[in-house]
Coordinates of C-alpha atoms (C1' of nucleotides) in Angstrom, one line a residue:
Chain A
X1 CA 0.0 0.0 0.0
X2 CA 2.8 2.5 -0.7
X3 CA 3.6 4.4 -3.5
X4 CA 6.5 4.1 -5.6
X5 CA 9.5 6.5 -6.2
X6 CA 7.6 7.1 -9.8
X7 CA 4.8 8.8 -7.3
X8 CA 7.0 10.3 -5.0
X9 CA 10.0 11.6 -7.3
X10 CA 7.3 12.4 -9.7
X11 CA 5.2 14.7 -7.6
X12 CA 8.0 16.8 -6.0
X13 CA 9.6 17.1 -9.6
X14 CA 6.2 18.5 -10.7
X15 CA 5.8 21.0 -7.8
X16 CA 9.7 21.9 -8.9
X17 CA 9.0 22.9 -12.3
X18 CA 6.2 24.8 -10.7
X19 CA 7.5 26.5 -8.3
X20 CA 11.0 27.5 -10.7
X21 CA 9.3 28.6 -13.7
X22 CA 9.5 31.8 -15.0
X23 CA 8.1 32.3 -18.7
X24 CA 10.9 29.8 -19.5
X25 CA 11.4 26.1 -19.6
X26 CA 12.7 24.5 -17.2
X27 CA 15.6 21.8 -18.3
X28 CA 14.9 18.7 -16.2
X29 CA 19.0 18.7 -15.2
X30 CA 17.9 21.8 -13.0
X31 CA 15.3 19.8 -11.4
X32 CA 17.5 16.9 -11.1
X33 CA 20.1 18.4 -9.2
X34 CA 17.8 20.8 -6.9
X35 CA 15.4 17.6 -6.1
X36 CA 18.5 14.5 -6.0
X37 CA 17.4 12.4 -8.6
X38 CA 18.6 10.8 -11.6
X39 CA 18.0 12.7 -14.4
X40 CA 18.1 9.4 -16.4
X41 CA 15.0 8.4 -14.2
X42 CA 13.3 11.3 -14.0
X43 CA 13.4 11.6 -17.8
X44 CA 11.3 8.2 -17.4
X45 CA 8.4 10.2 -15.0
X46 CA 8.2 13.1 -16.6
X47 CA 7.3 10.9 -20.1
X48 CA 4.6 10.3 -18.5
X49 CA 3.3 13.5 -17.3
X50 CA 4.3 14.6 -20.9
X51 CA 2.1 11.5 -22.1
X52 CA -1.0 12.6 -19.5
X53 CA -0.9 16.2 -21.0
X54 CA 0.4 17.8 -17.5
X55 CA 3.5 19.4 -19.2
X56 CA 5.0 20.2 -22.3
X57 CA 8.8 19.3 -23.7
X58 CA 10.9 21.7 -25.4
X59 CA 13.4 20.4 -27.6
X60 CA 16.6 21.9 -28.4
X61 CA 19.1 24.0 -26.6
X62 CA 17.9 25.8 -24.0
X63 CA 14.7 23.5 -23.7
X64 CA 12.9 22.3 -21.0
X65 CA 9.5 21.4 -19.6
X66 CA 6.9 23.7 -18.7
X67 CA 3.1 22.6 -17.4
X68 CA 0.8 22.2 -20.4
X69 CA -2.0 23.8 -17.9
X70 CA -2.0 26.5 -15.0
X71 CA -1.0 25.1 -12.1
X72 CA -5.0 25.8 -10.6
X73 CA -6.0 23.1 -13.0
X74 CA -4.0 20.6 -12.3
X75 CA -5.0 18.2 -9.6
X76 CA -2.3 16.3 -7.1
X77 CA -4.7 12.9 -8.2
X78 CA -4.0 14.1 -12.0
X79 CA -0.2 14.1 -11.7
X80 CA 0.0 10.8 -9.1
X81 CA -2.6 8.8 -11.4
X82 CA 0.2 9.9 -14.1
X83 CA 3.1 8.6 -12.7
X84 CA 0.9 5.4 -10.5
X85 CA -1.4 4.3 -13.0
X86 CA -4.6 4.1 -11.3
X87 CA -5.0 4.6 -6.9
X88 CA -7.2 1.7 -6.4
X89 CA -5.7 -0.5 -3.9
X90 CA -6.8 -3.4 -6.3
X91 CA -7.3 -4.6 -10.0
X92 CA -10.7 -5.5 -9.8
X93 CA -13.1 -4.5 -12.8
X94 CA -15.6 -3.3 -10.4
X95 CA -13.9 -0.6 -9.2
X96 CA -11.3 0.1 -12.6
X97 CA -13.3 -0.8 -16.0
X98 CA -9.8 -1.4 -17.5
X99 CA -9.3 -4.6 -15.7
X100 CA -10.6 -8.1 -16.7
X101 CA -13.9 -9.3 -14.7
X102 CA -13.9 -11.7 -11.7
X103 CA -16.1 -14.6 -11.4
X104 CA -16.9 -14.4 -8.2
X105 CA -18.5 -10.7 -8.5
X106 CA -21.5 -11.6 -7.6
X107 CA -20.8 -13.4 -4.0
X108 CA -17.5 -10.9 -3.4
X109 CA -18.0 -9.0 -0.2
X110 CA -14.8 -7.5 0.3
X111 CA -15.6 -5.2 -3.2
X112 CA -17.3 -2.6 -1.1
X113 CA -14.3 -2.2 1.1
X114 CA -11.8 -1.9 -2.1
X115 CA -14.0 0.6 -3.8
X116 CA -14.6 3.0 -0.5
X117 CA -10.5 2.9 -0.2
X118 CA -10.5 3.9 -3.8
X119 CA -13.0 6.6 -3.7
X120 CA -11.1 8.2 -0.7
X121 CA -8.0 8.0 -2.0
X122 CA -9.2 9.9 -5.3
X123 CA -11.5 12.0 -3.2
X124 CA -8.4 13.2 -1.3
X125 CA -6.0 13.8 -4.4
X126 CA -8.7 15.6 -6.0
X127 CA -9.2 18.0 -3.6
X128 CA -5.4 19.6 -3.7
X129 CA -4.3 21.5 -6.8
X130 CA -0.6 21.5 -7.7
X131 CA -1.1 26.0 -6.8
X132 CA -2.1 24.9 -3.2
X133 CA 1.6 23.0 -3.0
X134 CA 3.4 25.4 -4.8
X135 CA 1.8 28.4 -2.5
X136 CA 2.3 25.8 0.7
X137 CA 5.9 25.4 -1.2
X138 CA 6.6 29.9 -1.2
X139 CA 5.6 30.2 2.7
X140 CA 8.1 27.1 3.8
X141 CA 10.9 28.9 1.7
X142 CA 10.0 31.4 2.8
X143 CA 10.3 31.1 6.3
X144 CA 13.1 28.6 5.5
X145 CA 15.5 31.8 4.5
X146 CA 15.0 31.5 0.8
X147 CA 17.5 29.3 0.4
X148 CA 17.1 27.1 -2.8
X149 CA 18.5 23.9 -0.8
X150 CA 18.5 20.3 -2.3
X151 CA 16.3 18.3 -1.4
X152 CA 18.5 14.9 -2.1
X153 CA 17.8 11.9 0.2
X154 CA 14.8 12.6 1.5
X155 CA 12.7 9.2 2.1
X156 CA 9.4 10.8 1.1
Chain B
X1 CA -0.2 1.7 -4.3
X2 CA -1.5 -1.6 -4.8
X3 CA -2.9 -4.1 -1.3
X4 CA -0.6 -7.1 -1.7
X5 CA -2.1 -11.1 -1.3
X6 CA -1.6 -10.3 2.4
X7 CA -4.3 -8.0 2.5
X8 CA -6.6 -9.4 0.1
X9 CA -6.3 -12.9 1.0
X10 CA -6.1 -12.0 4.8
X11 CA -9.4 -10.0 4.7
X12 CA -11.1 -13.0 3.0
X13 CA -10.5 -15.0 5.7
X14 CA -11.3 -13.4 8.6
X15 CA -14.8 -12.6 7.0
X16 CA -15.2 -16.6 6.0
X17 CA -14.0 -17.3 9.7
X18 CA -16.4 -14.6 11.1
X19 CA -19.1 -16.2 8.4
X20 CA -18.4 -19.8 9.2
X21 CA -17.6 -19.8 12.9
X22 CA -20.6 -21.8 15.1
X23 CA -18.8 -21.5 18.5
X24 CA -16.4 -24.4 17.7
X25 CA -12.9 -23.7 16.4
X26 CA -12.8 -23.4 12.7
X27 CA -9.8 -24.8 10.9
X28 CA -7.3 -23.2 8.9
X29 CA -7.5 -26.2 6.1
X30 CA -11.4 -25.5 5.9
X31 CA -10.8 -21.7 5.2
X32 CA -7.9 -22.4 3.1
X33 CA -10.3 -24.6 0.8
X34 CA -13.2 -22.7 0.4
X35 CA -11.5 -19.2 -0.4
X36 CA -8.7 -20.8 -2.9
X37 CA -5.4 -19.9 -0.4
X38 CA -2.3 -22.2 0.3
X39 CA -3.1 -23.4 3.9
X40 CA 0.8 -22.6 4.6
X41 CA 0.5 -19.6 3.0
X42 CA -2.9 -18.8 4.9
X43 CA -1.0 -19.8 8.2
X44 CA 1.5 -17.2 7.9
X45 CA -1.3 -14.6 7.3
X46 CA -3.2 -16.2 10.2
X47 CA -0.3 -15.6 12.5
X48 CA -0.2 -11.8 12.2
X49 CA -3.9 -11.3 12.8
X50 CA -3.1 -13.5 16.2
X51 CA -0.6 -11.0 16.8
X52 CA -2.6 -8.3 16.4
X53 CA -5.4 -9.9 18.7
X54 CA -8.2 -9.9 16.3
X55 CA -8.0 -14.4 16.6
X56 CA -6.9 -16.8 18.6
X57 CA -5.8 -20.0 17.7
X58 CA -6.8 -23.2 19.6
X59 CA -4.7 -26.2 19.0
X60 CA -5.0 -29.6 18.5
X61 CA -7.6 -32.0 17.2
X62 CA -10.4 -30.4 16.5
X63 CA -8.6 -27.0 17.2
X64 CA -8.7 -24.0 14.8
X65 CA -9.5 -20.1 14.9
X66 CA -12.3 -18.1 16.9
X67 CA -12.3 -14.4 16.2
X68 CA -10.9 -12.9 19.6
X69 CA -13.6 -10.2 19.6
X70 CA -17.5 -9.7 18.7
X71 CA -17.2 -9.5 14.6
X72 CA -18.8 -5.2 15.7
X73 CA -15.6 -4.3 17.4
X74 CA -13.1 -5.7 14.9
X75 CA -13.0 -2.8 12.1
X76 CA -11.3 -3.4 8.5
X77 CA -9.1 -1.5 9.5
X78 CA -7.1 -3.1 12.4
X79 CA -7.6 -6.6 9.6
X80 CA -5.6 -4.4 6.8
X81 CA -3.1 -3.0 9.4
X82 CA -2.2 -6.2 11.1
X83 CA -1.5 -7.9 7.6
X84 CA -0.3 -5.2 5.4
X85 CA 1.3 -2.6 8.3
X86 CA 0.2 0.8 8.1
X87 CA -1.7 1.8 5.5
X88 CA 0.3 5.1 4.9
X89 CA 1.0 5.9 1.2
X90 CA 5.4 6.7 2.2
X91 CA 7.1 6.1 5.2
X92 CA 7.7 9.3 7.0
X93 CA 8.2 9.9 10.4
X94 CA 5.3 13.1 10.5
X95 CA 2.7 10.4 9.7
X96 CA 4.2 7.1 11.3
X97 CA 6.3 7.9 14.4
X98 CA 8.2 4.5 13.9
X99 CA 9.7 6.0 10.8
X100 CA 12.9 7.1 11.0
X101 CA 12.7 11.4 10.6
X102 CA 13.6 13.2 7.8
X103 CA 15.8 15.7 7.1
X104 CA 13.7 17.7 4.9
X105 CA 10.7 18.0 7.2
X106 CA 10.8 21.7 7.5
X107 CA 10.4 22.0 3.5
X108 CA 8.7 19.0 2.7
X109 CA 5.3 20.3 1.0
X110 CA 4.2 16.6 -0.3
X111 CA 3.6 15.4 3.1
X112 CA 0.7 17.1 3.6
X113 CA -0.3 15.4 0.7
X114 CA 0.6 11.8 1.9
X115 CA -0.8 13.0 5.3
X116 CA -4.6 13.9 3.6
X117 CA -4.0 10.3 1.9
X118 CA -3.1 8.4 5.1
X119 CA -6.1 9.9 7.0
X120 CA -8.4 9.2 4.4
X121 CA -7.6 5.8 3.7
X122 CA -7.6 4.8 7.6
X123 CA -11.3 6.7 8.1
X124 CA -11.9 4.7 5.1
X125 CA -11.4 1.2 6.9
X126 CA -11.8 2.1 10.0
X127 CA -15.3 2.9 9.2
X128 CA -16.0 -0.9 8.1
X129 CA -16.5 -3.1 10.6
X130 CA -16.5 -7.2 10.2
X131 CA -19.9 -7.6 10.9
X132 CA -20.9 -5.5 8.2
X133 CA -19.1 -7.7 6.0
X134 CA -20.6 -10.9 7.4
X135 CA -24.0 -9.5 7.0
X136 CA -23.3 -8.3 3.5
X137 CA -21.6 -11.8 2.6
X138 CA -24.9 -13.4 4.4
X139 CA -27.2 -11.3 2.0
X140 CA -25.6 -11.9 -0.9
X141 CA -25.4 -15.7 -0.6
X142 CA -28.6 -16.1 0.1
X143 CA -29.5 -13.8 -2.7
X144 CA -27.0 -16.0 -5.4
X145 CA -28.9 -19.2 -3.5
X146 CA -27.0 -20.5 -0.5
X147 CA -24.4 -22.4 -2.0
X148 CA -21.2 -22.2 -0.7
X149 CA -18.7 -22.3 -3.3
X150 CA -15.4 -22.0 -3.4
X151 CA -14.3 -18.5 -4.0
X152 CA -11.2 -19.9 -5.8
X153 CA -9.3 -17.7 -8.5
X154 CA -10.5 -14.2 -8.0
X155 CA -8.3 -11.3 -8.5
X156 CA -9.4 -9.2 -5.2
Chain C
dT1 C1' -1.8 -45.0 25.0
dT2 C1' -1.7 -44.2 20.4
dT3 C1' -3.1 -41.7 16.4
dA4 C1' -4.7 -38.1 13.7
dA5 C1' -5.7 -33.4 13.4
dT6 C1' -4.4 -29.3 14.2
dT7 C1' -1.6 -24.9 15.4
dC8 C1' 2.9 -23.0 15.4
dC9 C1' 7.5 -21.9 13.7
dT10 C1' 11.5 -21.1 10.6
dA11 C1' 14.1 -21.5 6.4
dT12 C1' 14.4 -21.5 1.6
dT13 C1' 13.1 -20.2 -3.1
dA14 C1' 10.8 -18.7 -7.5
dA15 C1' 8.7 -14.9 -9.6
dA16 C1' 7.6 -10.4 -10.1
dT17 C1' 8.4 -5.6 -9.5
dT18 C1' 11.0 -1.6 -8.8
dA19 C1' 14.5 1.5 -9.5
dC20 C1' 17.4 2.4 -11.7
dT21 C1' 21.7 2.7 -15.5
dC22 C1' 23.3 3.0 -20.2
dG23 C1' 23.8 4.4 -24.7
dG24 C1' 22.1 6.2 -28.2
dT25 C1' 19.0 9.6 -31.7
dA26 C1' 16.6 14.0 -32.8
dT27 C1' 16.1 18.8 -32.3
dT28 C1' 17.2 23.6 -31.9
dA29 C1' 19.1 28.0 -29.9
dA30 C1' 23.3 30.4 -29.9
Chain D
dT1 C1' 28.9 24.1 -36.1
dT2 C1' 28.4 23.1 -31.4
dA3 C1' 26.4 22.4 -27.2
dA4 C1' 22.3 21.7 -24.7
dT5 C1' 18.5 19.6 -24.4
dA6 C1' 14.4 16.3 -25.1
dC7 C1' 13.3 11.7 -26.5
dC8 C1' 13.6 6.6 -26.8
dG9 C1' 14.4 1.6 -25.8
dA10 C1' 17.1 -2.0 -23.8
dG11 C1' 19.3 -4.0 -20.0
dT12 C1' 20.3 -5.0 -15.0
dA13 C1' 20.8 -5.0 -9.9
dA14 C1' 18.2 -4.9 -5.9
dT15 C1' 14.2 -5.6 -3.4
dT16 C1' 9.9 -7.4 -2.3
dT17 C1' 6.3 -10.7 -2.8
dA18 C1' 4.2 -14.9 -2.7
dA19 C1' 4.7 -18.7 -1.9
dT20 C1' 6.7 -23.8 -0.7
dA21 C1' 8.7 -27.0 2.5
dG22 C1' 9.4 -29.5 6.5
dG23 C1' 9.1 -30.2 11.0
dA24 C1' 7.9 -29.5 16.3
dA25 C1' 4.3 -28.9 19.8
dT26 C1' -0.3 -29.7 21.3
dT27 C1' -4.6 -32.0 22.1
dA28 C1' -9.2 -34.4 21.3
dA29 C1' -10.7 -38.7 20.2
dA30 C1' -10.3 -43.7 19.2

DNA sequence: TTTAATTCCTATTAAATTACTCGGTATTAA
DNA sequence: TTAATACCGAGTAATTTAATAGGAATTAAA
């Protein structure tokens, strides 16, 4: 029941990009060294942000990424389903149509349990825009002194 | 983000012991039958909901499993924690104190976002309680015509 | 008193998944 | 022309999961 360093990297490259733009891209080396990841890896996450329609890639010298929508629109469940594939806690066709029906549909009890996780979890990701965390994001720096540190080795 | 077998098996069974139970001891091999689960696989699920309190295990002949509580004071919740752990979406020390801390606390913006998902995934479960499952599971039997098959093969 | 049924315990292993690394190609501003 | 960048796919090491296996301890019943 934990997510994956897709989810994790993902998101906190996502409020990066946010949080540094300024009319320009944003090359993901930048993001890489301020946030501690590889940027081989991260190249790998934000394909799929690029593939969701969260940001755009700029190719070329002085290239980058920049979000594909203001950051108002975009939902923290948008950019984690993204990175996650779906939040359900299982692959049951009930709850996600992509997956193949079960037999025992009919007589499964422990459905209504899977699909009320489900539906809190999204509930919950709905409910915070990517602007809340890159305001949230301001105020700690804020606070913090300002200073751009890296945020390298953090376990979450 | 996914449950593992734990979890999913695990649940199963303590709603077919809770289902099945007639104040004798119900064996593992029994369980282990109808739901489909390896009974040496099911043991070492079996043991962690001992652990946790939530059954106790009578041995011998004619020995088995009796839910250590009324099924209306044994949420889904304490189930899913004692087989999967905590049901927290990272391990970080603000949301689970046995986590070691982190360094980055005082900048960390996505743990308010793993925070809102922890909390709504433990009202979630916590929110269930067995005996709604055993009367749901008794409904639904009935309803499909008593028969007590074999839930064998399902994906959740 | 023996037997069979059961819980209880620990070690090992196969499969799957995760978390990367690596090496390249394509594109474009300077 | 060059350097900086996105873009792409294959391979691999580490970790976790999902079991399997085998036996010891306990106890009701024959």
């Amino acid at each position: 029941m934990k997510l994956t360093t897709k989810g994790r990297y993902g998101l906190r490259a996502v409020v990066d990009l946010a949080v540094n733009t300024d009319d320009e891209a944003v090359a993901l080396s930048q993001i890489a060294e301020r946030q501690g990841i590889s940027l081989n890896y991260l190249e790998q996450l934000v394909a799929r942000l690029k593939k969701a329609g969260i940001v755009n890639g700029i190719r070329g010298a002085q290239g980058g990424y920049v979000l594909a929508m203001p950051a108002e629109e975009i939902s923290v469940g948008d950019i984690l389903r993204a990175l996650e594939g779906d939040l359900s806690p299982v692959d049951c066709y009930e709850i996600n149509s992509n997956d193949t029906p079960c037999d025992n549909s009919d007589i499964c009890v422990t459905k209504y349990v899977w699909k009320r996780i489900s539906d809190s979890i999204n509930d919950a990701v709905d409910g915070i825009m990517l602007s809340d965390l890159v305001a949230e994001s301001r105020r700690v720096n804020a606070e913090a002194g300002i200073t751009q540190e890296s945020q390298a080795n953090q376990t979450c």
